[in-house]
PDB file of C-alpha atoms in Angstrom:
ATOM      1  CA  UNK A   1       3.939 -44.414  18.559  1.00 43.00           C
ATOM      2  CA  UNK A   2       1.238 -41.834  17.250  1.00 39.00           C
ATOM      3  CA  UNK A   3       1.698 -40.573  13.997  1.00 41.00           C
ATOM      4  CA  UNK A   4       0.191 -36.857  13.754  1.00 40.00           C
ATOM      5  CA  UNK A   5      -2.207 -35.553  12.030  1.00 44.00           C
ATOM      6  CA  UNK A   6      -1.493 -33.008   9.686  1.00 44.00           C
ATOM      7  CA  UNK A   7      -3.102 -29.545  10.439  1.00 41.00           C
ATOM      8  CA  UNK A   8      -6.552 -28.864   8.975  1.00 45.00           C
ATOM      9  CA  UNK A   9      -6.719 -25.908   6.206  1.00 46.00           C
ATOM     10  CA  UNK A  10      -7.473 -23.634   9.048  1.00 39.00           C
ATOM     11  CA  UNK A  11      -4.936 -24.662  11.151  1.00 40.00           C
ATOM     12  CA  UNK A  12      -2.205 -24.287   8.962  1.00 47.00           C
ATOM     13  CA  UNK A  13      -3.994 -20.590   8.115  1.00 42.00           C
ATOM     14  CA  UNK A  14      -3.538 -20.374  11.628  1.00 38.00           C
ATOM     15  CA  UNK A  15       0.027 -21.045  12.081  1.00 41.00           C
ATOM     16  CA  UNK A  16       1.124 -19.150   8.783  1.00 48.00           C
ATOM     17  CA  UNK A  17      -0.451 -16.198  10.100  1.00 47.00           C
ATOM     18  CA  UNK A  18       0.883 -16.231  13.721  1.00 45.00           C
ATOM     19  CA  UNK A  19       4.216 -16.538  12.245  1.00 46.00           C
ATOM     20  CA  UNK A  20       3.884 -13.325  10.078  1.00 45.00           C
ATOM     21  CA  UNK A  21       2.358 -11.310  13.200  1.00 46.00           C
ATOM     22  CA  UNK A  22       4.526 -12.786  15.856  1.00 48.00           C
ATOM     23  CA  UNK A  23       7.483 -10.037  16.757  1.00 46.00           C
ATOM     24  CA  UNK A  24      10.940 -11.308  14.898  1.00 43.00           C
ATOM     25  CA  UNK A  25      12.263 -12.804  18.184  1.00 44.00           C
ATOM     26  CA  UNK A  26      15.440 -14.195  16.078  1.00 43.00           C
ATOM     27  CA  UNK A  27      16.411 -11.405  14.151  1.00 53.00           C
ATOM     28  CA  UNK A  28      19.848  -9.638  14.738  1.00 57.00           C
ATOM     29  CA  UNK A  29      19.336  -7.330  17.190  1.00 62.00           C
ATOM     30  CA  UNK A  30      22.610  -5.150  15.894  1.00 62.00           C
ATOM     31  CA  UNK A  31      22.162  -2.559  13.109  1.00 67.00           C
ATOM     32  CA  UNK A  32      23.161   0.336  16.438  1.00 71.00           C
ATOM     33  CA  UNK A  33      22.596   3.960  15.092  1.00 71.00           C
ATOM     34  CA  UNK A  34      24.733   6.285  13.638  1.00 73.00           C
ATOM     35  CA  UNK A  35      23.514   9.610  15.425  1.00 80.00           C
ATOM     36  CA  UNK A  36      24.070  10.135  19.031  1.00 75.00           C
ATOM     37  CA  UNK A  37      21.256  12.665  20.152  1.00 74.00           C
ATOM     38  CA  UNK A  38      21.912  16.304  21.592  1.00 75.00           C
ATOM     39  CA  UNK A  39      21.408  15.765  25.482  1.00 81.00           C
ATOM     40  CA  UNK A  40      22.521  15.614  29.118  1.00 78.00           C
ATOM     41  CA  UNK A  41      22.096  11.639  30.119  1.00 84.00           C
ATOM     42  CA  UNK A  42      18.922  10.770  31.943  1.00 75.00           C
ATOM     43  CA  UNK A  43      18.526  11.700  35.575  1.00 86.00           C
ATOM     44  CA  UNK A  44      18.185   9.234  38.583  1.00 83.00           C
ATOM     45  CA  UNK A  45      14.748  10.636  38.814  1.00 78.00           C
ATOM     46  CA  UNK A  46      13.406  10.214  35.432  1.00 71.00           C
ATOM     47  CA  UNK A  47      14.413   6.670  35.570  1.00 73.00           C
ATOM     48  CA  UNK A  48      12.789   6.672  38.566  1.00 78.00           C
ATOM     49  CA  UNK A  49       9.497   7.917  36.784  1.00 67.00           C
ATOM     50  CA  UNK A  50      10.008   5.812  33.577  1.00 64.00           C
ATOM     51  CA  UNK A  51      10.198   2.758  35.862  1.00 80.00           C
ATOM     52  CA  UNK A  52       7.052   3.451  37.662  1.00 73.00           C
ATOM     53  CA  UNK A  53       5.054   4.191  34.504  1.00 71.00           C
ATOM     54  CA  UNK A  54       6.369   0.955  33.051  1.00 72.00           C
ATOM     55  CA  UNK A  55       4.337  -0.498  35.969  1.00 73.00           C
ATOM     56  CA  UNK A  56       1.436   1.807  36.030  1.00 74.00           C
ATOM     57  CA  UNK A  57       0.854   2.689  32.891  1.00 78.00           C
ATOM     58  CA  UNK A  58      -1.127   1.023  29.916  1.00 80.00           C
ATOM     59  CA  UNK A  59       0.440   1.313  26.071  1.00 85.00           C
ATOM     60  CA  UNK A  60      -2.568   0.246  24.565  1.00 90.00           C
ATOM     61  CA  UNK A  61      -1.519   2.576  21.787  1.00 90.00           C
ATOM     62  CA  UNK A  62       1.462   0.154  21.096  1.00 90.00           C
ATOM     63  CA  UNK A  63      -0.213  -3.287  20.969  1.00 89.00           C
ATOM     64  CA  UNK A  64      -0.299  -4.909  17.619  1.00 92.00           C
ATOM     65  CA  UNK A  65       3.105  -3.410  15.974  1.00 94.00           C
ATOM     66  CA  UNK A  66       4.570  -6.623  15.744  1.00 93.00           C
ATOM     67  CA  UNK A  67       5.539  -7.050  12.360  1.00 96.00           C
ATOM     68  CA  UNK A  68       9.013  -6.059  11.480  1.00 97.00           C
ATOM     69  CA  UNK A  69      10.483  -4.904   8.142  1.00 98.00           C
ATOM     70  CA  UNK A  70      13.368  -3.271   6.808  1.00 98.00           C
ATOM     71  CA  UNK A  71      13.995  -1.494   3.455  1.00 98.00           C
ATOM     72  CA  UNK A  72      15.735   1.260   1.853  1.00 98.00           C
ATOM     73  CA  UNK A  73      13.899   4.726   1.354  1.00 98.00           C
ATOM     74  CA  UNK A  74      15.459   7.389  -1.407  1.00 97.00           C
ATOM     75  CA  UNK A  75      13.693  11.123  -0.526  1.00 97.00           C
ATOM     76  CA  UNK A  76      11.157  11.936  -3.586  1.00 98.00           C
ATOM     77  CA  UNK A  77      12.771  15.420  -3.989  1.00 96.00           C
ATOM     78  CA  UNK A  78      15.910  14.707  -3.669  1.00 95.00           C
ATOM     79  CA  UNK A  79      16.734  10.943  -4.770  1.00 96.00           C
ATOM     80  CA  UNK A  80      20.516  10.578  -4.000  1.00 94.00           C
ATOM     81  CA  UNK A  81      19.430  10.929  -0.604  1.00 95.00           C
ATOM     82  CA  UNK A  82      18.580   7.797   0.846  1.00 96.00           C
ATOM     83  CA  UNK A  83      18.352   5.632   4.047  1.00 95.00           C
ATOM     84  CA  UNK A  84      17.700   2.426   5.461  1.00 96.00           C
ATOM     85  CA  UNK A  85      14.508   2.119   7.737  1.00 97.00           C
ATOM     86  CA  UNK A  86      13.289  -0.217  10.632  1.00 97.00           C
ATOM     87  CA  UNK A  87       9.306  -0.482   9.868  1.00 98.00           C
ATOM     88  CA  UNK A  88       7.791  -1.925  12.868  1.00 98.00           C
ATOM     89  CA  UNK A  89       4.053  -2.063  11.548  1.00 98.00           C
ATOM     90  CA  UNK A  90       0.655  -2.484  12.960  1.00 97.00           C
ATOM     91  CA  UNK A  91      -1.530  -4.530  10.267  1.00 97.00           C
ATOM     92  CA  UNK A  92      -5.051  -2.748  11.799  1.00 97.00           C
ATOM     93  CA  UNK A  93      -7.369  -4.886   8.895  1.00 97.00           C
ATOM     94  CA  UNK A  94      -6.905  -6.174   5.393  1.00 96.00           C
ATOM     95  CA  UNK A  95      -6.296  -3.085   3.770  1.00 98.00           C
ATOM     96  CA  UNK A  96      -4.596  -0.280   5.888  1.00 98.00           C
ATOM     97  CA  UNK A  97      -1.481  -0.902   8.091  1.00 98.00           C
ATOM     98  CA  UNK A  98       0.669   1.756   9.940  1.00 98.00           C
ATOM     99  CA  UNK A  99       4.593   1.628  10.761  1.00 98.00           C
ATOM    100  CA  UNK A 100       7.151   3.496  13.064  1.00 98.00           C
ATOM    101  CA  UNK A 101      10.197   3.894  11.413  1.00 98.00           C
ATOM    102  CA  UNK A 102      13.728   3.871  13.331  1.00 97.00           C
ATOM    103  CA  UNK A 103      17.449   3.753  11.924  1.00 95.00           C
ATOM    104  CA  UNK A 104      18.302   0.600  13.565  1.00 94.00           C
ATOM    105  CA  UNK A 105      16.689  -2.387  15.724  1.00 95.00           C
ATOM    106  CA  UNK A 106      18.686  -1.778  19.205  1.00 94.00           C
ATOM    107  CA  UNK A 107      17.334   0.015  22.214  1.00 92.00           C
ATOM    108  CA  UNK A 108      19.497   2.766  20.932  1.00 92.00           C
ATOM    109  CA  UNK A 109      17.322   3.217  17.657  1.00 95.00           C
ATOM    110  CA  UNK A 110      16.023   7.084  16.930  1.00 96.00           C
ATOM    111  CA  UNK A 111      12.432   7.174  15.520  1.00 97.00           C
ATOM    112  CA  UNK A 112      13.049   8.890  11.823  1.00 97.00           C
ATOM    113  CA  UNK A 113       9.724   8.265  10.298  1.00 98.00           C
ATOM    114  CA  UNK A 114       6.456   6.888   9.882  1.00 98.00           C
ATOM    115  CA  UNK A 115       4.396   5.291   7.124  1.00 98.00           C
ATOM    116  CA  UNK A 116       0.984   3.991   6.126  1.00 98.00           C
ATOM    117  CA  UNK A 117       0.496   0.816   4.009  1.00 98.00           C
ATOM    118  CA  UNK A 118      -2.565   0.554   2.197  1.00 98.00           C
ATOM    119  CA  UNK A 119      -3.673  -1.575  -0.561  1.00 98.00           C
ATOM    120  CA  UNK A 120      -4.414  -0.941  -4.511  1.00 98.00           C
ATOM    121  CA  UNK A 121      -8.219  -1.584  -3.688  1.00 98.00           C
ATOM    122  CA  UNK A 122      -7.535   1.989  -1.393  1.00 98.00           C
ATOM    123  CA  UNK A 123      -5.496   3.748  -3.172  1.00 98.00           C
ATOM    124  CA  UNK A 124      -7.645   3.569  -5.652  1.00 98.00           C
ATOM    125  CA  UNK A 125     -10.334   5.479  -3.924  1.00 98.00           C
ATOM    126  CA  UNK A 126      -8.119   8.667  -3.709  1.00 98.00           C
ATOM    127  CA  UNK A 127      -7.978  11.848  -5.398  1.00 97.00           C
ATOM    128  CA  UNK A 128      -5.310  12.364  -8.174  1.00 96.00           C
ATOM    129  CA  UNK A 129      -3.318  14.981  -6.085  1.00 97.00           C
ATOM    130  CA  UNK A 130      -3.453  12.856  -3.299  1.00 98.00           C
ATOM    131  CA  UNK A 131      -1.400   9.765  -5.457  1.00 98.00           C
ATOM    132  CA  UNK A 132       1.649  11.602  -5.457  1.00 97.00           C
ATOM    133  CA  UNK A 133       2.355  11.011  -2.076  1.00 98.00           C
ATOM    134  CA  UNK A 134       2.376   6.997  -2.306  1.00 98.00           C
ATOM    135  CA  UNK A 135       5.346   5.415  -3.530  1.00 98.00           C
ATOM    136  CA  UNK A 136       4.695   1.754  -5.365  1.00 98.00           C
ATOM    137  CA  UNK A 137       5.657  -1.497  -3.434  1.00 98.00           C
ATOM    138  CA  UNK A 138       5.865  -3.956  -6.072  1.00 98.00           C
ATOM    139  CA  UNK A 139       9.812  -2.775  -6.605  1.00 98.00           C
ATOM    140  CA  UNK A 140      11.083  -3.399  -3.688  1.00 98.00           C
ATOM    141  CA  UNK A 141       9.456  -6.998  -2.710  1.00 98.00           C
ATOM    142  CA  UNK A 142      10.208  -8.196  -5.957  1.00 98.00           C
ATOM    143  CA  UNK A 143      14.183  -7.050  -5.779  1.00 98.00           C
ATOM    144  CA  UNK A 144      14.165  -8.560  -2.663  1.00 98.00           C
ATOM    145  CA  UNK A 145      15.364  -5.153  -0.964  1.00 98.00           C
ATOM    146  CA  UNK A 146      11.934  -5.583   1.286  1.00 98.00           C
ATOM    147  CA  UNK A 147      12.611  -8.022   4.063  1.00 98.00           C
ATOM    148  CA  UNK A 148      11.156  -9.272   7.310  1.00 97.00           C
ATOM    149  CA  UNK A 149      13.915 -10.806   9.675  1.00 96.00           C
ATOM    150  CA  UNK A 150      13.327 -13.577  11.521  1.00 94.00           C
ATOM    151  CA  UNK A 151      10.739 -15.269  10.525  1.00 95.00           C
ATOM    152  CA  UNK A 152      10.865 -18.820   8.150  1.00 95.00           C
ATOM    153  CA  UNK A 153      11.215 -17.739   4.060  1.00 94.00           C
ATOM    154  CA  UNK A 154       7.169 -19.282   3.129  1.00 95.00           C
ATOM    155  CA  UNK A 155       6.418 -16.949   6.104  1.00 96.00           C
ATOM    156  CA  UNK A 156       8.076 -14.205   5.043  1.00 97.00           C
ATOM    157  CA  UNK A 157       6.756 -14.960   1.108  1.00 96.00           C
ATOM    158  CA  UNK A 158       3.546 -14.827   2.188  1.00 96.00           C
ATOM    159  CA  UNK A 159       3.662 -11.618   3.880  1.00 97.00           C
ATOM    160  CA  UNK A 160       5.031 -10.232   1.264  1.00 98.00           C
ATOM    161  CA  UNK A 161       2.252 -11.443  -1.249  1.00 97.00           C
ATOM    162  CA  UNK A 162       0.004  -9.636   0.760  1.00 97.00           C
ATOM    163  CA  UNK A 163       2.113  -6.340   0.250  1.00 98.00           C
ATOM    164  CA  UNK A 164       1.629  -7.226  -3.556  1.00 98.00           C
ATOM    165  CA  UNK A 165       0.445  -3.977  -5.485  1.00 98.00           C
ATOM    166  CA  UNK A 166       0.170  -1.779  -2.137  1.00 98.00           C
ATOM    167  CA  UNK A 167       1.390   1.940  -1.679  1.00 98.00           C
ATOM    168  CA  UNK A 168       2.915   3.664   0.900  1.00 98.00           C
ATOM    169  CA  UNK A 169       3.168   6.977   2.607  1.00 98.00           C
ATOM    170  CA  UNK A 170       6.187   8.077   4.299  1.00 98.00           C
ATOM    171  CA  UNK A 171       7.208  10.762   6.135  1.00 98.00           C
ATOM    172  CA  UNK A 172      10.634  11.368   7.339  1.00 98.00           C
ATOM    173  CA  UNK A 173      11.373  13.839  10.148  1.00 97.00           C
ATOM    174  CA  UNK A 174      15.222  13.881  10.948  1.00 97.00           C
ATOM    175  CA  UNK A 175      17.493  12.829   8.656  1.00 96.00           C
ATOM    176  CA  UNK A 176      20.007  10.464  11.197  1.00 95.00           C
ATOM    177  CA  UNK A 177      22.325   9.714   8.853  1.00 90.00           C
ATOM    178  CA  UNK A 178      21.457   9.339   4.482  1.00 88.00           C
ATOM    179  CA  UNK A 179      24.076   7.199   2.812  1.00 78.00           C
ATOM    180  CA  UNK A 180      27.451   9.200   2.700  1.00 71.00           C
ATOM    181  CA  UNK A 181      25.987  12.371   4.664  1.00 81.00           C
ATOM    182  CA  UNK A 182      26.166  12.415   8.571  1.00 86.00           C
ATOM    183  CA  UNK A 183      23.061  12.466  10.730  1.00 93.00           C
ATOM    184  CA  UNK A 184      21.911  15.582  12.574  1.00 95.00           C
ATOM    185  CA  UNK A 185      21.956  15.930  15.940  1.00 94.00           C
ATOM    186  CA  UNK A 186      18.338  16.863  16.395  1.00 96.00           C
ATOM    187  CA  UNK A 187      15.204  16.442  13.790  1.00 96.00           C
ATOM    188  CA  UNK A 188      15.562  19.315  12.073  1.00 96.00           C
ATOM    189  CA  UNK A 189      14.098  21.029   9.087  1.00 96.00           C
ATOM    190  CA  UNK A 190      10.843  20.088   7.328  1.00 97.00           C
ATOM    191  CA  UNK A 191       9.692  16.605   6.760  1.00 97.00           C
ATOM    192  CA  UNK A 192      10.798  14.666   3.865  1.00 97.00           C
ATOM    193  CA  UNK A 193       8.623  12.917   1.457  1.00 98.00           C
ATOM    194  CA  UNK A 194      10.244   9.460   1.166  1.00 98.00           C
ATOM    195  CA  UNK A 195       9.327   7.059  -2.210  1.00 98.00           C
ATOM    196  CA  UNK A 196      10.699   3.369  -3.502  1.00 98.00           C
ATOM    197  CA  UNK A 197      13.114   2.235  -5.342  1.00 98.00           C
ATOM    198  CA  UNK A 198      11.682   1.057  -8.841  1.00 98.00           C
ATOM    199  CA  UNK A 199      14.737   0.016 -10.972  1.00 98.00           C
ATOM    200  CA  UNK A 200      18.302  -1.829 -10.570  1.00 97.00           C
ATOM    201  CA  UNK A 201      20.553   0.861 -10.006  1.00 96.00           C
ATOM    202  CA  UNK A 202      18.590   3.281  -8.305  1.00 97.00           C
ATOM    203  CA  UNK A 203      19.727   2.535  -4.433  1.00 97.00           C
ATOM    204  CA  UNK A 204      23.323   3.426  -3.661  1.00 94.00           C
ATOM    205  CA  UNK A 205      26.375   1.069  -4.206  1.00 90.00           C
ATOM    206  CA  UNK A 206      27.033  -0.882  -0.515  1.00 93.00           C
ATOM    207  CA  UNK A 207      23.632   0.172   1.052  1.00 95.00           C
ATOM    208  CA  UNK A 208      22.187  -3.449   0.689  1.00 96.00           C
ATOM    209  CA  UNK A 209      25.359  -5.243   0.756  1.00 96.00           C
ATOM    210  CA  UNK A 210      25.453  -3.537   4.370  1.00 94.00           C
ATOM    211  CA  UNK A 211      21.957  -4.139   5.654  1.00 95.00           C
ATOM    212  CA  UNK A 212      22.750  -7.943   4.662  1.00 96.00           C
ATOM    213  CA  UNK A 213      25.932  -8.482   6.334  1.00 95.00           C
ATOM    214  CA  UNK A 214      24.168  -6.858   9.767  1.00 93.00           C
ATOM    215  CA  UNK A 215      20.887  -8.519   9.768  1.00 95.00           C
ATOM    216  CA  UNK A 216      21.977 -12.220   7.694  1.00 95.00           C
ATOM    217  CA  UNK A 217      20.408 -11.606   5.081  1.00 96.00           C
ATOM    218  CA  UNK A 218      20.580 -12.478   1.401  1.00 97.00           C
ATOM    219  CA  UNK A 219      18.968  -9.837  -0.964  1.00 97.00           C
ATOM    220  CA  UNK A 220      19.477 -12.240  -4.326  1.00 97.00           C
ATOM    221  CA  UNK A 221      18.437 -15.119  -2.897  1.00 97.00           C
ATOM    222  CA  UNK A 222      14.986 -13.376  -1.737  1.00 97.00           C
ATOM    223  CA  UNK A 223      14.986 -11.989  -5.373  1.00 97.00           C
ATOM    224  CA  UNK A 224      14.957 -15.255  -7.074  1.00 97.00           C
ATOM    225  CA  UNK A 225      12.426 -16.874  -4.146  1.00 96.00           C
ATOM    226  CA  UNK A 226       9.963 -13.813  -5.312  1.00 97.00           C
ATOM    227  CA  UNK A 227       9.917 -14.507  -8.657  1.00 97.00           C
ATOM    228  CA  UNK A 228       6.943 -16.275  -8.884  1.00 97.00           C
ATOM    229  CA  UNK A 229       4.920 -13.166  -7.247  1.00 98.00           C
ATOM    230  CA  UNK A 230       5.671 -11.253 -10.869  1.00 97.00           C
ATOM    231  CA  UNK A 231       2.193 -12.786 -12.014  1.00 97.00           C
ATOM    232  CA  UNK A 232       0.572 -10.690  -9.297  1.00 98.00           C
ATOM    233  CA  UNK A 233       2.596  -7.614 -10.326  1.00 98.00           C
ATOM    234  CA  UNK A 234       0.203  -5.108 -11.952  1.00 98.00           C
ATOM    235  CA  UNK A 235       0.796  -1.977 -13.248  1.00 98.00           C
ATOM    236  CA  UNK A 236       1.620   0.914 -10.509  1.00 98.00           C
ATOM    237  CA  UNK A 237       1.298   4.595 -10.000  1.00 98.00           C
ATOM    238  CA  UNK A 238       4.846   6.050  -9.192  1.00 98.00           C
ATOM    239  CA  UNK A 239       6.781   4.001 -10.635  1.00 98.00           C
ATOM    240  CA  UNK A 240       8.321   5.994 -12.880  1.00 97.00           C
ATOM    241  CA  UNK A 241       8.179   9.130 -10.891  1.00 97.00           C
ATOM    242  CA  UNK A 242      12.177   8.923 -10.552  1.00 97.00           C
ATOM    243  CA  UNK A 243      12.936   7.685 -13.606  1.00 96.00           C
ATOM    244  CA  UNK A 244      16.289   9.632 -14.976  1.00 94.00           C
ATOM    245  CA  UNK A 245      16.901  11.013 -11.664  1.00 95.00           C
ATOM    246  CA  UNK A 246      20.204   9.292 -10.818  1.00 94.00           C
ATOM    247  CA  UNK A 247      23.376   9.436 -12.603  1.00 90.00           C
ATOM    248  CA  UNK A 248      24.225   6.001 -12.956  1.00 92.00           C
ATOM    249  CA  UNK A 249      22.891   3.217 -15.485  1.00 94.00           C
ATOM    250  CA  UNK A 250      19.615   1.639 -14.288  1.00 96.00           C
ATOM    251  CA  UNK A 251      17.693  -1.076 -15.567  1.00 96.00           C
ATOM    252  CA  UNK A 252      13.990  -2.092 -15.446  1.00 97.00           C
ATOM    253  CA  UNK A 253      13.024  -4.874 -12.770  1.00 97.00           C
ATOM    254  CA  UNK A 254      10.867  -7.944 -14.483  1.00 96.00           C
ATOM    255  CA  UNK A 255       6.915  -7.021 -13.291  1.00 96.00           C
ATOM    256  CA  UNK A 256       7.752  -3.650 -12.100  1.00 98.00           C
ATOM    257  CA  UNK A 257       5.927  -1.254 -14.762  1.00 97.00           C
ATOM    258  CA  UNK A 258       4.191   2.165 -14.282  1.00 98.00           C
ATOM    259  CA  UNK A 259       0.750   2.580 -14.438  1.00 96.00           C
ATOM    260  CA  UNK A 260       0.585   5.400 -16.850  1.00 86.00           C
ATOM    261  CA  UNK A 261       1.149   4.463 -20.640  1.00 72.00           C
ATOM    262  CA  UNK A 262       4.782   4.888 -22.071  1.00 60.00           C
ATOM    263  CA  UNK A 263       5.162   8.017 -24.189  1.00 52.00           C
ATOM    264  CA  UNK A 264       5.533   7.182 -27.673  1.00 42.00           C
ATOM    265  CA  UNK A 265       9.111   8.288 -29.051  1.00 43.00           C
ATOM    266  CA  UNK A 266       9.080  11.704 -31.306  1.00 39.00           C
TER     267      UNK A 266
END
């Protein structure tokens, strides 16, 4: 009998990154959404039409948004508002990725958002007035509230070392249903600015208990795998933008620290 080889350095760069970009095959397909849409059922004829431009048809557009995360988004002006969200995210290079966000991860699933990823090396490059619209990262992958379904834990690690120090921008369009408010029927109203949770205590009592119990998932264990990415933590923009904005006790997560200096008590 054989005994094989083990993989060469860039084989095993190989496999770890298929297994980050492959779609999350074995993730539980059952977080169904809340809002049922304003509408008459679809005719015989659009069917008709969808099925034909299923055949016909390129989605070119669509090809390489086949990374899947979920976290928790609280809306920047209004923090007690807040909502879980289905990223599925298009990595286009190193530095810049871009998601389509959806309230659940059925067929049924409404498109609520979208948001771009980019990293510190970019967001560095921007204008003051343009920060305030990108929330930090480094809060929720190092509570563990940041997860990728399906894929094996060093898999998922890694990705999520790559996410290290990044920013996003997110834009939700139709609120389908914030914790403890119903969903609207239609997207309605202007967009929201969404932003991250940077503190223990910010995200509403059940919301990740919930989100675990659909998808398997285990928040605390991910929080104590991720501990060792606190040396890559460095000091973010936004992190303190909702500080004292919630009326409950909240306490600092270890690495998580805002980028401007502390004000010095009077």
């Amino acid at each position: 009998m054989t005994t094989p080889r083990p993989l060469a350095g860039s084989a095993r760069l190989f496999l770890a990154a298929a297994l980050i970009a492959a779609p999350a095959l074995h993730a539980q397909e059952s977080n169904e959404p809340k809002t049922a849409v304003s509408g008459e059922p679809k005719t015989a004829r659009t069917r008709t039409l969808e099925a034909g431009a299923k055949l016909l048809q390129g989605k070119a557009p669509l090809r390489g948004f086949d990374i899947y995360l979920v976290g928790f988004h609280p809306m920047k002006d209004q923090p007690q508002a807040q909502m879980e969200a289905h990223h599925y995210c298009h990595q286009v290079n190193q530095d810049f990725a871009q998601c389509v966000l959806f309230d659940g991860n059925t067929a049924k699933a409404n498109m609520h958002g979208v948001e771009y990823i980019i990293s510190e090396k970019l967001f560095a490059t921007l204008p003051d007035e343009e920060r305030r619209y990108w929330h930090p990262h480094n809060g929720e992958i190092l509570s563990g509230q940041l997860v990728a379904p399906g894929i094996p834990q060093a898999a998922e690690k890694s990705l999520m070392k790559t996410k290290m120090n990044s920013y996003g921008k997110t834009w939700h369009f139709w609120n389908t249903g914030m914790a403890g408010q119903p969903g609207d029927k239609l997207p309605l109203g202007d967009p929201m600015l969404a932003w991250s949770f940077s503190r223990d205590g910010e995200i509403l009592p059940g919301l990740v208990g919930k989100r675990d119990k659909a998808l398997g998932t285990d928040t605390g264990k991910k929080r104590r795998e991720r501990a060792g990415l606190q040396t890559l933590a460095k000091p973010q923009s936004g992190v303190d933008d909702l500080k004292g904005k919630f009326d409950r006790p909240t306490k600092e997560i270890p690495g998580v620290v805002d980028s401007k200096p502390a004000t010095a008590p009077r």
